[in-house]
Amino acid sequence: MSSDGERYAVYTPKTQSSLYLHNSGVNKKKQHMWVCLPGGMQTTDPAMTALHSYGAFKGSKVCIFTNPGIGTKMNRQPLISPTEPKYVMEFIRQIQAEYNYDVSLIGFSIGTVQALRTLHTANNAEEDATNRISLKSVVLVHAPDIVRETIISNQRNWLMRPDVYFAFHVRWKHMMSGSWRMVKDYVSKSWIEGWPFIEEVTCVTLREPWINCESKYFNLRNFCDNSIESVPVMRIIAKNDFVIPVDSIDEKYFKHLKSVIITERGGHCAVNRSQQTMEAITQWNTDIVSKQEQENKKIGLANYLDLGHGYMAC
């Protein structure tokens, strides 16, 4: 349960031990955890499943996090923005305080915007140090620069209209979460119209004009500045991404990222089709786990000496 009474959800692999069994306390050894922010406002992500099966996260724990309304019912407000960072920050703050985790975010598709927005919000927050969250790293897989431009570009597809599918998906999520009853009287467009419906229902739900919604919630470039550079960020782009055209991505923002990988294959979040992508994420995780093991050895030695087992120089 979140601080405002809405319920988010956290999903973990059946074969993984509980996230809440890890040792707590400031002197305990840390463990690394990946928090996945899935694409498509879903409770699962095929790309995350493929990476987990590949063994990309060996030595780390993993979970999939979804905002209220995705797999849960909305209680007091309509369906929130899929890029809202508030709830995942609450989850990370709690699990870091109680269980001493290092946390990295990995986002797919629209989840990448939430991931980078979370980092940007955390790094620019004027909070007491005890209430802040710290992130080890962020990985963005097949991210849109500007969500609207991505969806509108698909309107020109002569074979199909993905924006109509997206609109139906948004409408379905409102229905399943109980949000539709809160907004239906204020929405005049039909999902069959595609983008116009998405724009209208988003403005009604967030109670802001689209120009504000886009700037605050759906423009990745606005979260890509000097303030995020203290945390390593890797962005992976596929040239054959049929949802996010590679020419829609502005390279001038790459300077704020630690690594940018552009692959020939991979489609849209079909990471298993790109060995380069699988290996890059695996190596990224391996580097984190290796450094953490070294840090844990230092903690173990310090605890050993504190217990009086070391030699005293005379």
Short mmCIF file of C-alpha atoms in Angstrom, two decimals:
data_model
loop_
_atom_site.label_atom_id
_atom_site.label_comp_id
_atom_site.label_asym_id
_atom_site.label_seq_id
_atom_site.Cartn_x
_atom_site.Cartn_y
_atom_site.Cartn_z
CA MET A 1 0.00 0.00 0.00
CA SER A 2 1.39 3.38 -1.00
CA SER A 3 1.27 6.56 1.06
CA ASP A 4 -1.83 7.81 -0.80
CA GLY A 5 -3.84 4.59 -0.39
CA GLU A 6 -3.27 3.22 -3.89
CA ARG A 7 -1.73 -0.21 -4.43
CA TYR A 8 1.30 -0.88 -6.60
CA ALA A 9 2.51 -4.41 -7.36
CA VAL A 10 5.87 -6.19 -7.26
CA TYR A 11 6.41 -9.48 -9.08
CA THR A 12 9.39 -11.82 -8.66
CA PRO A 13 10.49 -15.08 -10.37
CA LYS A 14 9.17 -18.23 -8.69
CA THR A 15 12.68 -19.67 -8.52
CA GLN A 16 14.08 -16.66 -6.67
CA SER A 17 14.18 -16.35 -2.89
CA SER A 18 12.10 -13.57 -1.37
CA LEU A 19 13.35 -10.01 -1.67
CA TYR A 20 12.63 -9.67 2.03
CA LEU A 21 14.96 -12.41 3.26
CA HIS A 22 18.09 -10.37 2.63
CA ASN A 23 20.03 -9.25 5.72
CA SER A 24 19.26 -5.76 6.94
CA GLY A 25 21.31 -3.23 8.84
CA VAL A 26 23.95 -0.71 7.85
CA ASN A 27 26.82 -3.08 8.67
CA LYS A 28 25.41 -6.00 6.71
CA LYS A 29 26.61 -6.99 3.28
CA LYS A 30 24.70 -5.47 0.41
CA GLN A 31 23.02 -7.25 -2.47
CA HIS A 32 22.17 -5.83 -5.86
CA MET A 33 18.64 -5.82 -7.22
CA TRP A 34 17.19 -4.97 -10.62
CA VAL A 35 13.79 -3.29 -10.63
CA CYS A 36 12.19 -3.76 -14.04
CA LEU A 37 9.76 -1.13 -15.32
CA PRO A 38 7.96 -2.99 -18.11
CA GLY A 39 6.65 -1.69 -21.41
CA GLY A 40 3.02 -1.58 -22.47
CA MET A 41 1.62 -0.94 -18.98
CA GLN A 42 1.88 -4.69 -18.37
CA THR A 43 2.58 -6.87 -15.34
CA THR A 44 5.11 -8.94 -17.30
CA ASP A 45 7.73 -8.16 -19.90
CA PRO A 46 8.94 -10.67 -22.54
CA ALA A 47 12.30 -8.89 -22.82
CA MET A 48 12.91 -9.16 -19.07
CA THR A 49 11.91 -12.82 -19.19
CA ALA A 50 14.35 -13.47 -22.04
CA LEU A 51 17.18 -11.73 -20.20
CA HIS A 52 16.47 -13.59 -16.97
CA SER A 53 16.41 -16.93 -18.80
CA TYR A 54 19.69 -16.02 -20.49
CA GLY A 55 21.30 -15.48 -17.10
CA ALA A 56 21.90 -11.79 -17.63
CA PHE A 57 21.25 -10.95 -13.98
CA LYS A 58 23.40 -13.59 -12.30
CA GLY A 59 24.32 -12.52 -8.77
CA SER A 60 21.47 -9.98 -8.59
CA LYS A 61 17.87 -10.27 -7.52
CA VAL A 62 15.16 -9.09 -9.89
CA CYS A 63 11.58 -7.89 -9.69
CA ILE A 64 9.00 -6.29 -11.95
CA PHE A 65 7.35 -3.17 -10.53
CA THR A 66 4.02 -1.81 -11.75
CA ASN A 67 2.29 1.41 -10.79
CA PRO A 68 -1.19 1.40 -9.21
CA GLY A 69 -3.86 0.36 -11.69
CA ILE A 70 -1.66 -2.12 -13.54
CA GLY A 71 -2.70 -5.43 -12.05
CA THR A 72 -4.46 -3.64 -9.19
CA LYS A 73 -7.57 -1.51 -8.78
CA MET A 74 -7.53 2.26 -8.42
CA ASN A 75 -9.11 3.38 -5.16
CA ARG A 76 -9.17 7.16 -5.00
CA GLN A 77 -8.01 8.53 -8.35
CA PRO A 78 -8.03 7.65 -12.05
CA LEU A 79 -5.25 5.64 -13.67
CA ILE A 80 -1.98 7.51 -13.18
CA SER A 81 0.70 8.22 -15.78
CA PRO A 82 2.74 5.12 -16.70
CA THR A 83 5.84 7.27 -16.18
CA GLU A 84 4.97 8.41 -12.64
CA PRO A 85 8.03 7.85 -10.38
CA LYS A 86 6.38 8.39 -6.99
CA TYR A 87 5.43 4.79 -6.28
CA VAL A 88 8.60 3.07 -7.41
CA MET A 89 10.56 5.58 -5.35
CA GLU A 90 8.47 4.67 -2.29
CA PHE A 91 9.17 0.99 -2.90
CA ILE A 92 12.91 1.54 -3.35
CA ARG A 93 13.12 3.82 -0.32
CA GLN A 94 11.45 1.19 1.85
CA ILE A 95 13.48 -1.76 0.62
CA GLN A 96 16.77 0.14 0.86
CA ALA A 97 16.04 1.30 4.39
CA GLU A 98 15.04 -2.14 5.67
CA TYR A 99 17.08 -4.54 3.56
CA ASN A 100 20.18 -2.62 2.45
CA TYR A 101 19.87 -3.21 -1.30
CA ASP A 102 21.73 -1.51 -4.09
CA VAL A 103 19.11 -0.90 -6.79
CA SER A 104 19.36 -0.53 -10.55
CA LEU A 105 16.45 0.22 -12.86
CA ILE A 106 15.90 -1.39 -16.24
CA GLY A 107 13.08 -0.02 -18.38
CA PHE A 108 11.58 -1.24 -21.62
CA SER A 109 9.67 0.95 -24.12
CA ILE A 110 7.45 3.36 -22.11
CA GLY A 111 9.05 1.95 -18.96
CA THR A 112 12.30 3.62 -19.99
CA VAL A 113 10.71 7.03 -19.61
CA GLN A 114 9.61 6.10 -16.09
CA ALA A 115 13.10 4.79 -15.32
CA LEU A 116 14.93 7.93 -16.43
CA ARG A 117 12.30 10.18 -14.88
CA THR A 118 12.78 8.34 -11.58
CA LEU A 119 16.54 8.95 -11.71
CA HIS A 120 16.02 12.61 -12.66
CA THR A 121 13.48 13.12 -9.86
CA ALA A 122 15.68 11.40 -7.29
CA ASN A 123 18.77 13.39 -8.24
CA ASN A 124 16.92 16.70 -8.16
CA ALA A 125 14.85 16.09 -5.03
CA GLU A 126 15.25 18.51 -2.14
CA GLU A 127 14.65 15.90 0.51
CA ASP A 128 16.27 15.05 3.79
CA ALA A 129 19.09 12.59 3.17
CA THR A 130 17.27 9.88 5.11
CA ASN A 131 14.34 10.03 2.70
CA ARG A 132 16.31 9.95 -0.54
CA ILE A 133 16.84 6.94 -2.75
CA SER A 134 20.10 6.05 -4.42
CA LEU A 135 20.36 4.20 -7.71
CA LYS A 136 23.31 2.10 -8.80
CA SER A 137 22.57 2.36 -12.51
CA VAL A 138 19.83 2.66 -15.12
CA VAL A 139 19.40 0.71 -18.37
CA LEU A 140 17.03 1.93 -21.09
CA VAL A 141 15.98 -0.61 -23.72
CA HIS A 142 14.29 0.73 -26.86
CA ALA A 143 13.21 4.07 -25.44
CA PRO A 144 11.10 6.65 -27.26
CA ASP A 145 12.43 10.20 -27.15
CA ILE A 146 8.97 11.78 -27.32
CA VAL A 147 6.04 9.42 -26.84
CA ARG A 148 3.59 11.47 -28.91
CA GLU A 149 5.89 11.60 -31.92
CA THR A 150 6.38 7.86 -31.75
CA ILE A 151 2.65 7.16 -31.69
CA ILE A 152 1.80 9.71 -34.38
CA SER A 153 4.50 8.33 -36.68
CA ASN A 154 2.64 5.04 -36.56
CA GLN A 155 -0.53 6.72 -37.83
CA ARG A 156 1.10 6.87 -41.25
CA ASN A 157 1.58 3.11 -41.42
CA TRP A 158 -0.35 2.01 -44.54
CA LEU A 159 -0.66 -1.59 -43.34
CA MET A 160 -1.97 -1.07 -39.82
CA ARG A 161 -2.61 1.61 -37.23
CA PRO A 162 -0.64 0.77 -34.07
CA ASP A 163 -1.96 3.95 -32.45
CA VAL A 164 -5.46 2.43 -32.55
CA TYR A 165 -4.13 -0.66 -30.79
CA PHE A 166 -2.41 1.56 -28.19
CA ALA A 167 -5.67 3.47 -27.69
CA PHE A 168 -7.62 0.24 -27.17
CA HIS A 169 -4.95 -0.90 -24.71
CA VAL A 170 -5.22 2.35 -22.73
CA ARG A 171 -9.03 2.07 -22.70
CA TRP A 172 -8.78 -1.55 -21.49
CA LYS A 173 -6.40 -0.58 -18.68
CA HIS A 174 -8.85 2.08 -17.53
CA MET A 175 -11.63 -0.51 -17.51
CA MET A 176 -9.67 -3.20 -15.68
CA SER A 177 -8.36 -0.81 -13.04
CA GLY A 178 -11.75 0.72 -12.26
CA SER A 179 -10.55 4.06 -13.54
CA TRP A 180 -12.98 4.37 -16.45
CA ARG A 181 -15.96 5.07 -14.20
CA MET A 182 -14.08 8.11 -12.88
CA VAL A 183 -13.26 9.65 -16.28
CA LYS A 184 -15.83 8.39 -18.82
CA ASP A 185 -18.15 11.38 -18.49
CA TYR A 186 -15.32 13.71 -19.51
CA VAL A 187 -14.04 11.77 -22.53
CA SER A 188 -15.74 12.37 -25.89
CA LYS A 189 -13.33 10.51 -28.19
CA SER A 190 -13.48 6.79 -28.97
CA TRP A 191 -10.48 4.49 -28.80
CA ILE A 192 -11.06 3.63 -32.47
CA GLU A 193 -9.77 7.13 -33.30
CA GLY A 194 -6.32 6.23 -32.02
CA TRP A 195 -4.09 9.09 -30.90
CA PRO A 196 -6.90 11.69 -30.33
CA PHE A 197 -8.41 9.34 -27.72
CA ILE A 198 -5.05 8.77 -26.01
CA GLU A 199 -4.42 12.51 -25.82
CA GLU A 200 -7.87 13.34 -24.46
CA VAL A 201 -8.08 10.58 -21.84
CA THR A 202 -4.56 11.41 -20.67
CA CYS A 203 -5.41 15.09 -20.20
CA VAL A 204 -8.63 14.20 -18.36
CA THR A 205 -6.85 11.72 -16.11
CA LEU A 206 -3.89 13.96 -15.28
CA ARG A 207 -6.01 17.14 -15.23
CA GLU A 208 -3.57 19.11 -17.36
CA PRO A 209 -3.43 20.29 -20.99
CA TRP A 210 -1.40 18.07 -23.29
CA ILE A 211 1.50 20.50 -23.59
CA ASN A 212 2.06 20.17 -19.84
CA CYS A 213 1.51 16.40 -19.85
CA GLU A 214 4.10 15.88 -22.56
CA SER A 215 6.71 18.07 -20.91
CA LYS A 216 6.27 16.54 -17.45
CA TYR A 217 5.54 12.90 -18.24
CA PHE A 218 6.28 11.85 -21.81
CA ASN A 219 9.44 13.56 -23.07
CA LEU A 220 12.58 11.55 -22.33
CA ARG A 221 14.81 14.45 -23.38
CA ASN A 222 13.57 16.55 -20.47
CA PHE A 223 15.02 13.99 -18.05
CA CYS A 224 18.37 13.74 -19.82
CA ASP A 225 20.65 16.48 -18.48
CA ASN A 226 23.69 17.07 -16.29
CA SER A 227 21.83 16.08 -13.12
CA ILE A 228 21.68 12.39 -14.08
CA GLU A 229 25.39 12.02 -14.86
CA SER A 230 26.31 10.90 -11.33
CA VAL A 231 24.59 7.56 -12.06
CA PRO A 232 25.73 5.44 -15.03
CA VAL A 233 23.02 5.08 -17.69
CA MET A 234 23.12 2.75 -20.68
CA ARG A 235 20.73 3.19 -23.59
CA ILE A 236 20.16 0.45 -26.15
CA ILE A 237 18.67 1.30 -29.56
CA ALA A 238 17.73 -1.09 -32.36
CA LYS A 239 17.93 0.05 -35.98
CA ASN A 240 15.06 -2.26 -36.93
CA ASP A 241 12.72 -1.06 -34.17
CA PHE A 242 9.35 -0.85 -35.93
CA VAL A 243 7.72 1.13 -33.09
CA ILE A 244 10.44 3.70 -32.43
CA PRO A 245 12.16 4.83 -35.66
CA VAL A 246 15.86 5.31 -35.08
CA ASP A 247 15.75 8.69 -36.87
CA SER A 248 13.35 9.97 -34.17
CA ILE A 249 16.13 9.78 -31.57
CA ASP A 250 18.19 12.93 -30.94
CA GLU A 251 21.86 12.03 -30.50
CA LYS A 252 22.77 15.29 -28.76
CA TYR A 253 21.43 13.87 -25.49
CA PHE A 254 23.81 10.91 -25.60
CA LYS A 255 26.51 12.99 -23.91
CA HIS A 256 24.69 12.60 -20.57
CA LEU A 257 24.80 8.79 -20.74
CA LYS A 258 27.66 6.47 -19.90
CA SER A 259 26.97 4.11 -22.79
CA VAL A 260 24.85 4.05 -25.96
CA ILE A 261 24.62 0.83 -27.94
CA ILE A 262 22.99 0.78 -31.38
CA THR A 263 22.26 -2.71 -32.67
CA GLU A 264 21.24 -3.90 -36.12
CA ARG A 265 18.58 -6.22 -34.74
CA GLY A 266 16.32 -6.42 -31.72
CA GLY A 267 13.07 -5.06 -33.10
CA HIS A 268 11.03 -3.45 -30.36
CA CYS A 269 12.09 -5.06 -27.08
CA ALA A 270 12.85 -8.37 -28.82
CA VAL A 271 16.19 -8.53 -27.03
CA ASN A 272 16.58 -12.26 -27.67
CA ARG A 273 17.02 -11.36 -31.35
CA SER A 274 20.13 -9.34 -30.57
CA GLN A 275 23.08 -11.16 -29.05
CA GLN A 276 24.82 -7.82 -28.72
CA THR A 277 22.04 -6.55 -26.47
CA MET A 278 22.00 -9.69 -24.32
CA GLU A 279 25.76 -9.59 -23.84
CA ALA A 280 25.83 -5.85 -23.09
CA ILE A 281 23.25 -6.11 -20.30
CA THR A 282 24.90 -9.24 -18.93
CA GLN A 283 28.29 -7.51 -18.77
CA TRP A 284 26.73 -4.42 -17.19
CA ASN A 285 25.29 -6.59 -14.41
CA THR A 286 28.52 -8.57 -14.03
CA ASP A 287 30.51 -5.38 -13.50
CA ILE A 288 28.07 -4.21 -10.80
CA VAL A 289 28.07 -7.54 -8.97
CA SER A 290 31.87 -7.81 -9.15
CA LYS A 291 32.36 -4.36 -7.61
CA GLN A 292 29.77 -5.13 -4.95
CA GLU A 293 31.54 -8.35 -3.99
CA GLN A 294 34.74 -6.37 -3.47
CA GLU A 295 32.89 -3.87 -1.29
CA ASN A 296 31.31 -6.68 0.72
CA LYS A 297 34.73 -8.18 1.38
CA LYS A 298 35.81 -4.85 2.86
CA ILE A 299 32.68 -4.76 5.02
CA GLY A 300 33.33 -8.31 6.18
CA LEU A 301 36.91 -7.46 7.09
CA ALA A 302 35.84 -4.33 8.97
CA ASN A 303 33.25 -6.31 10.95
CA TYR A 304 35.85 -8.97 11.73
CA LEU A 305 38.26 -6.36 13.09
CA ASP A 306 35.49 -4.66 15.08
CA LEU A 307 34.89 -7.96 16.87
CA GLY A 308 38.48 -7.90 18.08
CA HIS A 309 39.88 -10.61 15.83
CA GLY A 310 42.54 -8.41 14.25
CA TYR A 311 46.11 -7.88 15.40
CA MET A 312 46.91 -4.83 17.51
CA ALA A 313 50.07 -2.96 16.58
CA CYS A 314 52.26 -2.05 19.54
#
